[in-house]
CSV table of C-alpha atoms and ligand atoms in Angstrom, one decimal:
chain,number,residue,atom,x,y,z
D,1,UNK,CA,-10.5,-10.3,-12.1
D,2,UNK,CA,-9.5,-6.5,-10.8
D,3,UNK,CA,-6.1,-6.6,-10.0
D,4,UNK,CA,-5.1,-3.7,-7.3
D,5,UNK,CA,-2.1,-1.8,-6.4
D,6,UNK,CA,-2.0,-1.3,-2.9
D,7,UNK,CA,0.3,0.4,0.1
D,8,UNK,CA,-1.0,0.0,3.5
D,9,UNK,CA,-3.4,1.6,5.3
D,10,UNK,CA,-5.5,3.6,2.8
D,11,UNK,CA,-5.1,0.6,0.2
D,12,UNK,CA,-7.0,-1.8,2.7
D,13,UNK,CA,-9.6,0.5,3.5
D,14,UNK,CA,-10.5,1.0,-0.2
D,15,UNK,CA,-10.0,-2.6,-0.2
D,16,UNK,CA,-12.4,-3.8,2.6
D,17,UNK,CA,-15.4,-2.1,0.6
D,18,UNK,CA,-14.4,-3.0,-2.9
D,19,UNK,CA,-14.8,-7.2,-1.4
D,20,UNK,CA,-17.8,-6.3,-0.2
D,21,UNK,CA,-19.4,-5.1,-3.7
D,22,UNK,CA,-17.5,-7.5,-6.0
D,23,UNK,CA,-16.4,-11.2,-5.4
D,24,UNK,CA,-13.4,-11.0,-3.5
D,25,UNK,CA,-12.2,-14.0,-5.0
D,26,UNK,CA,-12.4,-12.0,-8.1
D,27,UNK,CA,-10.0,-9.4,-6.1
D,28,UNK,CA,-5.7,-9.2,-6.8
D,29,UNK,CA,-3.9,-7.5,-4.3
D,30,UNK,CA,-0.1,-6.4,-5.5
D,31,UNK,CA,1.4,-5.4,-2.7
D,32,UNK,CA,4.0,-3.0,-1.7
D,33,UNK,CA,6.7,-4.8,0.3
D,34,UNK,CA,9.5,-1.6,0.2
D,35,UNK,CA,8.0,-0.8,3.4
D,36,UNK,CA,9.7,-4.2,4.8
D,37,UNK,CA,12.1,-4.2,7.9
D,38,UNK,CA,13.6,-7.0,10.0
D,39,UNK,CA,13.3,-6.1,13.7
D,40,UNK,CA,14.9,-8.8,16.4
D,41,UNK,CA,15.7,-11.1,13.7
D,42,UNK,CA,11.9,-10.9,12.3
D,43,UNK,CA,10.5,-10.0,9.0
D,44,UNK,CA,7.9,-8.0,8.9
D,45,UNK,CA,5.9,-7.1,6.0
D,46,UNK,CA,3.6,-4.1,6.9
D,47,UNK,CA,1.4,-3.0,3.9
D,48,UNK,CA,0.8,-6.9,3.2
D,49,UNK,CA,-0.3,-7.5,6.4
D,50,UNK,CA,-2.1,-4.7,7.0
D,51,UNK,CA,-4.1,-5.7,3.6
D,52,UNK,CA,-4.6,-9.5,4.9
D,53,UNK,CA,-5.3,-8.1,8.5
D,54,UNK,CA,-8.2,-5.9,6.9
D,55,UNK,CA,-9.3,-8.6,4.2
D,56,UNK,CA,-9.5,-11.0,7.6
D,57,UNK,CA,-11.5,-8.4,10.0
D,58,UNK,CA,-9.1,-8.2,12.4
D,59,UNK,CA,-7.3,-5.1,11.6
D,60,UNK,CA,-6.8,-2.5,14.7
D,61,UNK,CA,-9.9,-0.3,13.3
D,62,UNK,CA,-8.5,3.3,14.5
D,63,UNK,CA,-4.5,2.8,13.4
D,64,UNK,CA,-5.5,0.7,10.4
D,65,UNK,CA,-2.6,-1.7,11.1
D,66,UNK,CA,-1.8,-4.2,13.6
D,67,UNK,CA,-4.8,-6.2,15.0
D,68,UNK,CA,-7.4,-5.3,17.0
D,69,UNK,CA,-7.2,-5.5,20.6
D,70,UNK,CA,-3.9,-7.0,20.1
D,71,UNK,CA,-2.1,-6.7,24.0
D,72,UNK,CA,1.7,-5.5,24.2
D,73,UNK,CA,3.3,-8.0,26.6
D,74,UNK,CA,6.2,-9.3,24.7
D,75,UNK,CA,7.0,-5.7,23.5
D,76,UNK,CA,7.4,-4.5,27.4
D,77,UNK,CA,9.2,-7.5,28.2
D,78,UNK,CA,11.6,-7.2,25.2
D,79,UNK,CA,11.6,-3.3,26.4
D,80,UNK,CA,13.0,-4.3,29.8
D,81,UNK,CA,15.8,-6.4,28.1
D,82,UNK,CA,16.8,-3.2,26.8
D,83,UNK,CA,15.4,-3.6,23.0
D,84,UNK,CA,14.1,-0.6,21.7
D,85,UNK,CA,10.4,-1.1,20.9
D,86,UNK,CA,10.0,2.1,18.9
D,87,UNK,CA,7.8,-0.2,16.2
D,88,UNK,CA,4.5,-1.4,18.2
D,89,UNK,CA,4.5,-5.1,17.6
D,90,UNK,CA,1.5,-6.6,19.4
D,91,UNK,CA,1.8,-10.2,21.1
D,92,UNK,CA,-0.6,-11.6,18.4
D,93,UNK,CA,0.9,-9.9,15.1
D,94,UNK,CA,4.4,-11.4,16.4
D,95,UNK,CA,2.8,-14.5,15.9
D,96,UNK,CA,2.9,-13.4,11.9
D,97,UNK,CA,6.2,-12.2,11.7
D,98,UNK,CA,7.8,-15.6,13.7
D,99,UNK,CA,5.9,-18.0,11.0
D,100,UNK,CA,6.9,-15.9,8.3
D,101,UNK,CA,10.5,-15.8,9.3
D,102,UNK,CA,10.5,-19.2,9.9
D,103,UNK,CA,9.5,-20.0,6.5
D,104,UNK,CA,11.4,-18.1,5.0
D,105,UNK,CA,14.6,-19.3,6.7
D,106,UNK,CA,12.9,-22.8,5.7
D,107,UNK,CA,13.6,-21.4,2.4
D,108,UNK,CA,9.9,-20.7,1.6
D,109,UNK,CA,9.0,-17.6,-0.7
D,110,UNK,CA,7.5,-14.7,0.3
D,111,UNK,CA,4.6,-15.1,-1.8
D,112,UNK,CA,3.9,-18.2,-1.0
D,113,UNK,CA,4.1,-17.8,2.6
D,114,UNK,CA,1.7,-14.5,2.1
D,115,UNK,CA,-1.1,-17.0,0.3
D,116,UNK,CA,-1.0,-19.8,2.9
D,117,UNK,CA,-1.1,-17.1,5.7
D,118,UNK,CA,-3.9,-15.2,3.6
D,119,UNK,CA,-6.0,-18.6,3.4
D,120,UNK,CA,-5.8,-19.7,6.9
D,121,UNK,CA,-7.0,-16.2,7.9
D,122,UNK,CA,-10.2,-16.6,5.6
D,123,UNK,CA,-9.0,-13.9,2.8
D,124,UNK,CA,-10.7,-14.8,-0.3
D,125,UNK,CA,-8.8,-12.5,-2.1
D,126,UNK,CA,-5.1,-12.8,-3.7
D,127,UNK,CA,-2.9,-11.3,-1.8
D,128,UNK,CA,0.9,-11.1,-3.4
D,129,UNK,CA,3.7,-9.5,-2.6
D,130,UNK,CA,5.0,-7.2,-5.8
D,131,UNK,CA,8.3,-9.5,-5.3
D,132,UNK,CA,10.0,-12.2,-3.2
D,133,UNK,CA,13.0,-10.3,-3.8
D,134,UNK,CA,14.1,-7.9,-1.0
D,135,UNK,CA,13.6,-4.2,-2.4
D,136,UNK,CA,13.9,-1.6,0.6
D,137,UNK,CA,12.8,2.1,0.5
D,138,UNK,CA,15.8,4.3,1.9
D,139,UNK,CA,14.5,8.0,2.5
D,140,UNK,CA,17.5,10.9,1.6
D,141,UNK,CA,17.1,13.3,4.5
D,142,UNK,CA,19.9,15.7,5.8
D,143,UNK,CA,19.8,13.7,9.1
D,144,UNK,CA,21.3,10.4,6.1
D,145,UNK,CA,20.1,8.6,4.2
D,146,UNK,CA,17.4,6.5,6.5
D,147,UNK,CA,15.4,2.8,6.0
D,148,UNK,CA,11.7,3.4,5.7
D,149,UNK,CA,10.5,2.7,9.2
D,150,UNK,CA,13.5,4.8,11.2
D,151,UNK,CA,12.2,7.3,8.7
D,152,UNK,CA,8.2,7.1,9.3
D,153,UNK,CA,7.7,5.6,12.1
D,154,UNK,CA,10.8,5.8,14.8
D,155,UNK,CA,11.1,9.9,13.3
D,156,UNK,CA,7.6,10.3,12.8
D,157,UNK,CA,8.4,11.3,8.9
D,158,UNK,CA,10.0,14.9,10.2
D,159,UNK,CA,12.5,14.7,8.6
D,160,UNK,CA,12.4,16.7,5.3
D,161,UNK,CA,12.4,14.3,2.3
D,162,UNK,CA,15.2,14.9,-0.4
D,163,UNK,CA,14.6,11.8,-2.5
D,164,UNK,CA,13.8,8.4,-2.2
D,165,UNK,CA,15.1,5.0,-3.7
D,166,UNK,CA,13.9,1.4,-3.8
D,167,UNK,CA,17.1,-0.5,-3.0
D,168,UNK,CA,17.2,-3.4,-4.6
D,169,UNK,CA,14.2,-2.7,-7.3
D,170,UNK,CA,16.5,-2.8,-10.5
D,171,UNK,CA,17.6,-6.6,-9.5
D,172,UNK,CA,14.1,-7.6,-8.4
D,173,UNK,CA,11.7,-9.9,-9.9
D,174,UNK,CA,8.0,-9.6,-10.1
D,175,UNK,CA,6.5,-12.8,-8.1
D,176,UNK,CA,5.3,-15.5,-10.0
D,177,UNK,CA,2.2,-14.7,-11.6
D,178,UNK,CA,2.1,-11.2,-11.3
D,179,UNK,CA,2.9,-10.0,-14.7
D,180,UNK,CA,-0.1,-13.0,-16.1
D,181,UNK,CA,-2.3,-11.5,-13.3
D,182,UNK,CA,-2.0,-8.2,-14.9
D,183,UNK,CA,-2.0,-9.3,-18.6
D,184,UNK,CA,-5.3,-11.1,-17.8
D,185,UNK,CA,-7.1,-8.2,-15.5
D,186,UNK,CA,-10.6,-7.0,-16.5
D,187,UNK,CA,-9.6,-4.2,-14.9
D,188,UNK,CA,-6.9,-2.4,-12.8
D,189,UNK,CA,-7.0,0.1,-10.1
D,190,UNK,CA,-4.4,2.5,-8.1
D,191,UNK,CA,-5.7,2.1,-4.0
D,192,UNK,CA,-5.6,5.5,-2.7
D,193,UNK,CA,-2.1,5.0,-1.5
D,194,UNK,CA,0.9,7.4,-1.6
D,195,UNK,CA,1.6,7.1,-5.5
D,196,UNK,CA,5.9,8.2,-4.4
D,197,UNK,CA,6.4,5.2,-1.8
D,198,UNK,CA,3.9,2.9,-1.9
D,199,UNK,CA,2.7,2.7,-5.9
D,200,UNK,CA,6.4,3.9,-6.4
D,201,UNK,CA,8.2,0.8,-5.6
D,202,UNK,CA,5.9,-2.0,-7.4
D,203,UNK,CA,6.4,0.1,-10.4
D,204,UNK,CA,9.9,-0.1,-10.2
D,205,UNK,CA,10.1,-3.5,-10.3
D,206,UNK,CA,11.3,-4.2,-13.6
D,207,UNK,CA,7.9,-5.5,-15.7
D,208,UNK,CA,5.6,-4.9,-13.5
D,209,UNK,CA,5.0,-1.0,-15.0
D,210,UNK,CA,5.7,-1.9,-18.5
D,211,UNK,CA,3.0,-4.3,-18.1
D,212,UNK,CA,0.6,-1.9,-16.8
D,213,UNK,CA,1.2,0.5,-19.5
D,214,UNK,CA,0.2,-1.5,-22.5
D,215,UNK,CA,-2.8,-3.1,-20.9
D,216,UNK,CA,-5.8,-4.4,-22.5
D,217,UNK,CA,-7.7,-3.5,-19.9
D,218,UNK,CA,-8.8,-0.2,-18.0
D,219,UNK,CA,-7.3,1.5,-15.4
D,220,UNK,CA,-8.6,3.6,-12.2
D,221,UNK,CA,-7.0,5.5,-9.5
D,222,UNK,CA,-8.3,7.1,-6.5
D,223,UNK,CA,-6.4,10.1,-5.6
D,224,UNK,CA,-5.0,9.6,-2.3
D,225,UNK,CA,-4.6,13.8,-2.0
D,226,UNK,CA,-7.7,15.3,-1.3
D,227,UNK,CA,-7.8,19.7,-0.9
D,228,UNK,CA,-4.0,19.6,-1.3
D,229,UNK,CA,-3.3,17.0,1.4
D,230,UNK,CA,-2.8,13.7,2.1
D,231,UNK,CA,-5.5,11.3,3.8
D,232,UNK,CA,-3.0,9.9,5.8
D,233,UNK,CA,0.6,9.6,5.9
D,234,UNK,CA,3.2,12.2,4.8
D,235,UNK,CA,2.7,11.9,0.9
D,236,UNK,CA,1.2,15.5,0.7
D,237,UNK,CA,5.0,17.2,2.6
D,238,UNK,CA,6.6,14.4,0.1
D,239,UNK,CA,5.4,15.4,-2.9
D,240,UNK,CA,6.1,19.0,-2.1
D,241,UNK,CA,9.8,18.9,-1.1
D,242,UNK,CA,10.0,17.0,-4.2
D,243,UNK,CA,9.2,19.5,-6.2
D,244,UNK,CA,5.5,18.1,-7.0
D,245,UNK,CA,2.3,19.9,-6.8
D,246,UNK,CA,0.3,18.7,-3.8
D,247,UNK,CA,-3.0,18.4,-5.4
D,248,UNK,CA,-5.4,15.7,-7.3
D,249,UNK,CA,-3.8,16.8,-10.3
D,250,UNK,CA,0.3,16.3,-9.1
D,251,UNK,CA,-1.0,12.8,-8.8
D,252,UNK,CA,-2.6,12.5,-12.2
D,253,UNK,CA,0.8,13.8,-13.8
D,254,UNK,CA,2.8,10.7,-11.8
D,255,UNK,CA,-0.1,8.2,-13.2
D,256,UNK,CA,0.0,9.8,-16.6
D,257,UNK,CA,0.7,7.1,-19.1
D,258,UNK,CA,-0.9,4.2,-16.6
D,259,UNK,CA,-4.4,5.8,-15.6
D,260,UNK,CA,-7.6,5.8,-17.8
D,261,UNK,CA,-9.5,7.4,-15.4
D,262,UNK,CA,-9.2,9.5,-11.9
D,263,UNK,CA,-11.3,9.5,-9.6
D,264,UNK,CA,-10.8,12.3,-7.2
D,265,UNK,CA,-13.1,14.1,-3.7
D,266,UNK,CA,-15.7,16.5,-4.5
D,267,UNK,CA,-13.8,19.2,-2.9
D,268,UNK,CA,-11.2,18.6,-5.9
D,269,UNK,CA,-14.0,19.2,-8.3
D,270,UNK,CA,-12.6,22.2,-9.9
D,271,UNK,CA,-9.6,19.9,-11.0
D,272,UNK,CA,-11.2,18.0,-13.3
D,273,UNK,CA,-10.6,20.4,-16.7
D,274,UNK,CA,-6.7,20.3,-16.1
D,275,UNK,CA,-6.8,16.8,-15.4
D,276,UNK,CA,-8.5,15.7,-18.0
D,277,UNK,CA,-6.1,17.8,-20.7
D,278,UNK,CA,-3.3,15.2,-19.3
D,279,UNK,CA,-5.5,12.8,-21.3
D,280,UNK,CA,-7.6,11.0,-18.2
D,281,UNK,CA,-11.3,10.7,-17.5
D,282,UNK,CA,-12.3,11.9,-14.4
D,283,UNK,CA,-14.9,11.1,-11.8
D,284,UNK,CA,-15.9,13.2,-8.9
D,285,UNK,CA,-17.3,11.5,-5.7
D,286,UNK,CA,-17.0,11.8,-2.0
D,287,UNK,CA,-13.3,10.2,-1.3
D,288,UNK,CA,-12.9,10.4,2.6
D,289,UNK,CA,-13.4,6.9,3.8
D,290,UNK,CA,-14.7,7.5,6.7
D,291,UNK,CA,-17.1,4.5,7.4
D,292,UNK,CA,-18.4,1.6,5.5
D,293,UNK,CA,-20.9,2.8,3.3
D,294,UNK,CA,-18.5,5.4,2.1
D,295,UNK,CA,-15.9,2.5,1.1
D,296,UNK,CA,-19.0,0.5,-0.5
D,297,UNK,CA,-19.8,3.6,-2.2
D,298,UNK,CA,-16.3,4.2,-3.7
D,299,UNK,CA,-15.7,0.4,-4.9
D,300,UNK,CA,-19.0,0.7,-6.6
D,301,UNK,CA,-17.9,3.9,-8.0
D,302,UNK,CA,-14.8,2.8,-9.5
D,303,UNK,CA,-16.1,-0.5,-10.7
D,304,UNK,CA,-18.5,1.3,-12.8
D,305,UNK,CA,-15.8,3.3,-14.1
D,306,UNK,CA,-14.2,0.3,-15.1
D,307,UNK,CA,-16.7,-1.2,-16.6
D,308,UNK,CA,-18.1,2.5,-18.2
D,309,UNK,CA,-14.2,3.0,-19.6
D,310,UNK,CA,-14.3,-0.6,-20.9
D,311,UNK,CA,-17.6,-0.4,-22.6
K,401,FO1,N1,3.0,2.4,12.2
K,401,FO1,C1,3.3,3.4,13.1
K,401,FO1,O1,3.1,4.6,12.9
K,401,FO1,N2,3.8,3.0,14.4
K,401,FO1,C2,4.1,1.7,14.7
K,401,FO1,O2,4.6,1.5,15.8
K,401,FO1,C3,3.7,0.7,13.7
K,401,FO1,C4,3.9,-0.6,14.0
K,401,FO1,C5,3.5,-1.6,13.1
K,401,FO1,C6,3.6,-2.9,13.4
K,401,FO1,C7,3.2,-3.9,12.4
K,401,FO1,C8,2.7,-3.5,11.2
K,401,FO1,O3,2.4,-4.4,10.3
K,401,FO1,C9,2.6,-2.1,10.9
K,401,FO1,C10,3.0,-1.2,11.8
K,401,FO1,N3,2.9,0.2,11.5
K,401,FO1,C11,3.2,1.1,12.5
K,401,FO1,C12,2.4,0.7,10.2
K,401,FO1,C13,3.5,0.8,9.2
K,401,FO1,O4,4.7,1.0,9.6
K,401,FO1,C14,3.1,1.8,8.1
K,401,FO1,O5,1.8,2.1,8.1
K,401,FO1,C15,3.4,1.3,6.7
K,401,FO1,O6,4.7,0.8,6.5
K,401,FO1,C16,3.1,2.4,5.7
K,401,FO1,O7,2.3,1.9,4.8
């Protein structure tokens, strides 16, 4: 089994080709659920369902979440009731976020409500929320100290980022089966996601990176920074007003310790000597995933570097 660390929208991109070279039922997702927000009275879990979305075929193909040709009818009624409908929820994804709330007020976990959600879409693959504990991102700005989704999505992630914490994280709990799914991984790989906010927060529940440094097994990331930005999302302008350097090789210094092997875009290339000094292998190959064969060609890239590493 290859056991993943994914965010959102980069993760399940990565994600849709790696299914389609290796059995997805072969295929753990851990996924980031920092990124979670209640909005009237609903839970929604972004990355996750952006990942089961994906995995399912019905993910919006040019925002990457939400699905496609969902309508926005109970969002422009709500609107007209004087809600603010700043975070697009379509009339079908609400159907998600009502059955998950209502089984979770039920008293239903999180990861169990993921899986049977997950099956009844047709996802082969394991999908499982790094915890069933609430763990929140909270972005320090000097407009406060804001929740993850006023900060990206309501401000368009303007706002300068002074720090970041995962509320919650040092009280969590990995989910059940999580730390066994790592222990027992062939192999484990970093989705290009943004290693500060998405990787960030299922390493900081307590375990889950401890097990992940002294695995059996190797490791692969894909560099979600490619010429000294981000492929999407506002990891690059992160990393910098946090003091890292925006480049293939700032992420290689957060995965030190946890990555065998880097694979980073051709345009990074020159990287690889300075990269490789931190102690990593690296592989160079095109990155940008900008249509399927490209994704096909990356999962079949880092699988062999699993199994090269391994061998
Ligand atoms: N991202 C946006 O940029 N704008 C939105 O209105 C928005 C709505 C939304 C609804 C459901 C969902 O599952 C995801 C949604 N996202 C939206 C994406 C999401 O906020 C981010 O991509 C992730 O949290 C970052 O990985």
């Amino acid at each position: 089994m290859i056991l993943t660390l994914a965010g959102g929208v980069g993760a399940a991109r990565f994600l849709d080709g790696l299914t389609r070279v290796f059995p997805p039922g072969e295929v753990y997702v851990l996924g980031n659920t920092a990124d979670d927000t209640e909005i009237y009275g609903l839970h929604i879990s972004p990355d996750l369902d952006t990942v089961m979305y994906t995995l399912a075929g019905l993910a919006n193909p040019v925002e990457g979440w939400g699905i496609h040709n969902d309508t926005f009818e109970s969002l422009a009624a709500l609107g007209r009731l004087g809600e603010e409908v700043w975070f697009r929820l379509g009339d079908r994804d609400l159907a998600t976020h009502i059955f998950r709330s209502n089984q979770l007020r039920a008293g239903s976990s999180l990861s169990t409500i993921t899986a049977q959600m997950a099956k009844q879409l047709g996802v082969r693959s394991s999908v499982v929320p790094m915890s069933d504990d609430p763990i929140r991102t909270i972005v320090y700005t000097k407009h406060g100290d804001l929740a993850f989704q006023t900060y990206f999505v309501r401000r368009r992630a303007k706002d300068r980022v002074l720090g970041v914490t995962f509320q919650g994280a040092l009280e969590s709990r990995p989910a059940p089966g999580v730390l066994k799914a790592i222990r027992g991984a062939a192999g484990i790989v970093f989705c290009p996601s943004n290693p500060l906010i998405s990787v960030g927060p299922i390493l900081a529940v307590p375990g889950i990176r401890a097990a992940i440094a002294g695995r059996k097994c190797p490791s692969v990331a894909i560099s979600p920074i490619v010429g000294g930005q981000a492929i999407k999302g506002p990891a690059a302008r992160m990393m910098k007003t946090m003091g890292m350097e925006v480049s293939a090789l700032g992420v290689a210094r957060i995965y030190q310790e946890l990555v065998d092997v880097l694979v980073i875009d051709t345009v990074d290339a020159d990287l690889a000597p300075a990269i490789e000094k931190l102690g990593m292998k690296v592989v160079v190959t095109n990155t940008m995933m900008t249509g399927l064969p490209v994704k096909k060609a990356l999962a079949r890239t880092v699988v062999k570097a699993l199994q090269k590493f391994r061998a």
